[in-house]
C-alpha cells in the first residue's frame, strides 16, 4: 500500500492567499498531511524486461489550508483560521515497467480521472458561533510519476 506524507512548504503555490489560487488541486500541495491509496495494474503483454500496464488507481488524502474572512466594519479585522480538508481520487493510469535485472525495477506512468475535494469551513465571520459547513469540489485529476523498486 503506497503511503505519502507531506513535508512542510512543499506545494504548488506557497504564495497564494486564496484557496482558489491553488487551482483546487488536492494531490501535491502545500501543507499536505497524509495520503494513501492502491493501484491495480494489468499487464496485457505478459512477462519481459519491458512491460506495458494499465489499471485503476484510488487515492485518499488530507491537507491543511487557511480560511480567511473580514470581521466588522471598515477598517476590517482579518481572521485567519487553519482548517482541514480531504480528497478522494479515482484515476485510470497506464505506463511501462522496466526490469533490467532480476532484483531492480522502475516504472513510468501517467493517469487521468476524477477527484473530489472536501473543505471544512469554520464560520470565520462568527455569524453563527461554532458553525462548520462543508464545500465539495469535483475536478479533473492528472498524475505523472516514476517508481523505483528493489526486491531483496
Tab-separated table of N, CA, C and O in Angstrom, residues 70-117:
chain	number	residue	atom	x	y	z
A	70	UNK	N	-13.182	38.688	6.659
A	70	UNK	CA	-13.124	40.023	7.266
A	70	UNK	C	-14.252	40.167	8.268
A	70	UNK	O	-15.395	39.854	7.980
A	71	UNK	N	-13.924	40.665	9.447
A	71	UNK	CA	-14.901	40.803	10.521
A	71	UNK	C	-15.132	42.287	10.785
A	71	UNK	O	-14.191	43.079	10.822
A	72	UNK	N	-16.399	42.658	10.983
A	72	UNK	CA	-16.744	44.020	11.360
A	72	UNK	C	-16.804	44.960	10.181
A	72	UNK	O	-16.799	44.560	9.025
A	73	UNK	N	-16.875	46.232	10.509
A	73	UNK	CA	-16.920	47.282	9.507
A	73	UNK	C	-15.517	47.817	9.246
A	73	UNK	O	-14.573	47.501	9.967
A	74	UNK	N	-15.401	48.674	8.253
A	74	UNK	CA	-14.108	49.243	7.894
A	74	UNK	C	-13.550	50.056	9.050
A	74	UNK	O	-14.289	50.815	9.654
A	75	UNK	N	-12.299	49.966	9.439
A	75	UNK	CA	-11.275	49.057	8.906
A	75	UNK	C	-11.497	47.622	9.405
A	75	UNK	O	-11.698	47.397	10.593
A	76	UNK	N	-11.497	46.690	8.472
A	76	UNK	CA	-11.818	45.300	8.777
A	76	UNK	C	-10.711	44.630	9.576
A	76	UNK	O	-9.541	44.975	9.476
A	77	UNK	N	-11.106	43.632	10.328
A	77	UNK	CA	-10.160	42.759	11.016
A	77	UNK	C	-10.105	41.457	10.241
A	77	UNK	O	-11.130	40.804	10.045
A	78	UNK	N	-8.915	41.088	9.777
A	78	UNK	CA	-8.741	39.855	9.018
A	78	UNK	C	-8.640	38.678	9.978
A	78	UNK	O	-7.837	38.693	10.911
A	79	UNK	N	-9.473	37.672	9.761
A	79	UNK	CA	-9.443	36.455	10.569
A	79	UNK	C	-8.881	35.336	9.703
A	79	UNK	O	-9.320	35.130	8.574
A	80	UNK	N	-7.904	34.635	10.230
A	80	UNK	CA	-7.241	33.541	9.514
A	80	UNK	C	-7.298	32.298	10.390
A	80	UNK	O	-6.715	32.266	11.462
A	81	UNK	N	-8.022	31.269	9.923
A	81	UNK	CA	-8.115	30.023	10.677
A	81	UNK	C	-7.539	28.891	9.839
A	81	UNK	O	-7.820	28.777	8.654
A	82	UNK	N	-6.737	28.058	10.488
A	82	UNK	CA	-6.191	26.883	9.823
A	82	UNK	C	-7.234	25.779	9.894
A	82	UNK	O	-7.675	25.404	10.972
A	83	UNK	N	-7.625	25.270	8.729
A	83	UNK	CA	-8.678	24.260	8.645
A	83	UNK	C	-8.148	23.026	7.922
A	83	UNK	O	-7.113	23.072	7.265
A	84	UNK	N	-8.885	21.940	8.006
A	84	UNK	CA	-8.512	20.699	7.337
A	84	UNK	C	-9.422	20.433	6.151
A	84	UNK	O	-10.577	20.853	6.136
A	85	UNK	N	-8.878	19.726	5.190
A	85	UNK	CA	-9.646	19.302	4.023
A	85	UNK	C	-9.179	17.905	3.627
A	85	UNK	O	-8.118	17.448	4.065
A	86	UNK	N	-9.971	17.221	2.815
A	86	UNK	CA	-9.575	15.897	2.343
A	86	UNK	C	-9.951	15.743	0.883
A	86	UNK	O	-10.720	16.529	0.345
A	87	UNK	N	-9.368	14.738	0.242
A	87	UNK	CA	-9.704	14.464	-1.150
A	87	UNK	C	-9.768	12.962	-1.394
A	87	UNK	O	-9.151	12.169	-0.683
A	88	UNK	N	-10.562	12.598	-2.382
A	88	UNK	CA	-10.666	11.224	-2.852
A	88	UNK	C	-10.535	11.274	-4.366
A	88	UNK	O	-11.160	12.115	-5.006
A	89	UNK	N	-9.734	10.373	-4.921
A	89	UNK	CA	-9.497	10.388	-6.365
A	89	UNK	C	-9.620	8.994	-6.952
A	89	UNK	O	-9.261	8.007	-6.319
A	90	UNK	N	-10.108	8.942	-8.173
A	90	UNK	CA	-10.173	7.713	-8.952
A	90	UNK	C	-9.598	8.020	-10.321
A	90	UNK	O	-10.093	8.920	-11.013
A	91	UNK	N	-8.528	7.315	-10.689
A	91	UNK	CA	-7.848	7.567	-11.954
A	91	UNK	C	-7.674	6.276	-12.737
A	91	UNK	O	-7.602	5.188	-12.147
A	92	UNK	N	-7.583	6.407	-14.038
A	92	UNK	CA	-7.152	5.320	-14.901
A	92	UNK	C	-5.730	5.658	-15.307
A	92	UNK	O	-5.486	6.705	-15.905
A	93	UNK	N	-4.789	4.804	-14.924
A	93	UNK	CA	-3.398	5.098	-15.245
A	93	UNK	C	-2.806	3.993	-16.100
A	93	UNK	O	-3.281	2.864	-16.107
A	94	UNK	N	-1.778	4.361	-16.834
A	94	UNK	CA	-1.050	3.388	-17.641
A	94	UNK	C	0.404	3.812	-17.703
A	94	UNK	O	0.748	4.950	-17.431
A	95	UNK	N	1.244	2.852	-18.036
A	95	UNK	CA	2.670	3.140	-18.084
A	95	UNK	C	3.468	1.923	-18.475
A	95	UNK	O	2.927	0.928	-18.958
A	96	UNK	N	4.776	2.009	-18.230
A	96	UNK	CA	5.694	0.932	-18.559
A	96	UNK	C	6.518	0.565	-17.341
A	96	UNK	O	6.996	1.445	-16.613
A	97	UNK	N	6.675	-0.738	-17.109
A	97	UNK	CA	7.522	-1.259	-16.059
A	97	UNK	C	8.788	-1.803	-16.711
A	97	UNK	O	8.726	-2.630	-17.617
A	98	UNK	N	9.924	-1.319	-16.257
A	98	UNK	CA	11.224	-1.750	-16.766
A	98	UNK	C	11.901	-2.578	-15.680
A	98	UNK	O	12.004	-2.138	-14.537
A	99	UNK	N	12.368	-3.780	-16.049
A	99	UNK	CA	13.046	-4.651	-15.094
A	99	UNK	C	14.367	-5.122	-15.719
A	99	UNK	O	14.472	-6.218	-16.248
A	100	UNK	N	15.419	-4.257	-15.614
A	100	UNK	CA	16.689	-4.591	-16.263
A	100	UNK	C	17.418	-5.758	-15.603
A	100	UNK	O	18.183	-6.461	-16.268
A	101	UNK	N	17.233	-5.977	-14.289
A	101	UNK	CA	17.828	-7.125	-13.598
A	101	UNK	C	16.724	-7.854	-12.838
A	101	UNK	O	15.597	-7.377	-12.743
A	102	UNK	N	17.089	-8.996	-12.254
A	102	UNK	CA	16.091	-9.782	-11.514
A	102	UNK	C	15.607	-9.050	-10.262
A	102	UNK	O	14.479	-9.274	-9.818
A	103	UNK	N	16.416	-8.163	-9.690
A	103	UNK	CA	16.047	-7.510	-8.438
A	103	UNK	C	15.636	-6.053	-8.580
A	103	UNK	O	14.940	-5.525	-7.721
A	104	UNK	N	16.074	-5.367	-9.598
A	104	UNK	CA	15.836	-3.930	-9.745
A	104	UNK	C	14.753	-3.667	-10.792
A	104	UNK	O	14.741	-4.285	-11.848
A	105	UNK	N	13.817	-2.753	-10.484
A	105	UNK	CA	12.812	-2.357	-11.468
A	105	UNK	C	12.436	-0.893	-11.257
A	105	UNK	O	12.641	-0.338	-10.177
A	106	UNK	N	11.917	-0.283	-12.300
A	106	UNK	CA	11.359	1.062	-12.192
A	106	UNK	C	10.247	1.192	-13.219
A	106	UNK	O	10.172	0.449	-14.189
A	107	UNK	N	9.323	2.127	-12.950
A	107	UNK	CA	8.204	2.325	-13.862
A	107	UNK	C	7.944	3.801	-14.074
A	107	UNK	O	8.234	4.632	-13.211
A	108	UNK	N	7.417	4.117	-15.239
A	108	UNK	CA	6.959	5.456	-15.600
A	108	UNK	C	5.469	5.355	-15.872
A	108	UNK	O	5.022	4.431	-16.559
A	109	UNK	N	4.690	6.309	-15.343
A	109	UNK	CA	3.247	6.207	-15.511
A	109	UNK	C	2.601	7.579	-15.614
A	109	UNK	O	3.154	8.581	-15.164
A	110	UNK	N	1.432	7.589	-16.224
A	110	UNK	CA	0.558	8.767	-16.226
A	110	UNK	C	-0.860	8.264	-15.955
A	110	UNK	O	-1.197	7.119	-16.249
A	111	UNK	N	-1.667	9.139	-15.368
A	111	UNK	CA	-3.041	8.773	-15.083
A	111	UNK	C	-3.950	9.984	-15.168
A	111	UNK	O	-3.528	11.114	-14.918
A	112	UNK	N	-5.198	9.746	-15.528
A	112	UNK	CA	-6.208	10.804	-15.600
A	112	UNK	C	-7.487	10.289	-14.975
A	112	UNK	O	-7.771	9.093	-15.020
A	113	UNK	N	-8.256	11.207	-14.400
A	113	UNK	CA	-9.506	10.797	-13.799
A	113	UNK	C	-10.209	11.922	-13.075
A	113	UNK	O	-10.217	13.064	-13.520
A	114	UNK	N	-10.752	11.595	-11.917
A	114	UNK	CA	-11.652	12.470	-11.176
A	114	UNK	C	-11.163	12.604	-9.739
A	114	UNK	O	-10.684	11.635	-9.145
A	115	UNK	N	-11.293	13.794	-9.172
A	115	UNK	CA	-11.025	13.982	-7.753
A	115	UNK	C	-12.112	14.838	-7.116
A	115	UNK	O	-12.617	15.762	-7.743
A	116	UNK	N	-12.482	14.468	-5.894
A	116	UNK	CA	-13.417	15.275	-5.108
A	116	UNK	C	-12.648	15.820	-3.925
A	116	UNK	O	-12.052	15.072	-3.154
A	117	UNK	N	-12.661	17.140	-3.770
A	117	UNK	CA	-12.000	17.783	-2.644
A	117	UNK	C	-13.074	18.338	-1.730
A	117	UNK	O	-14.001	19.012	-2.186
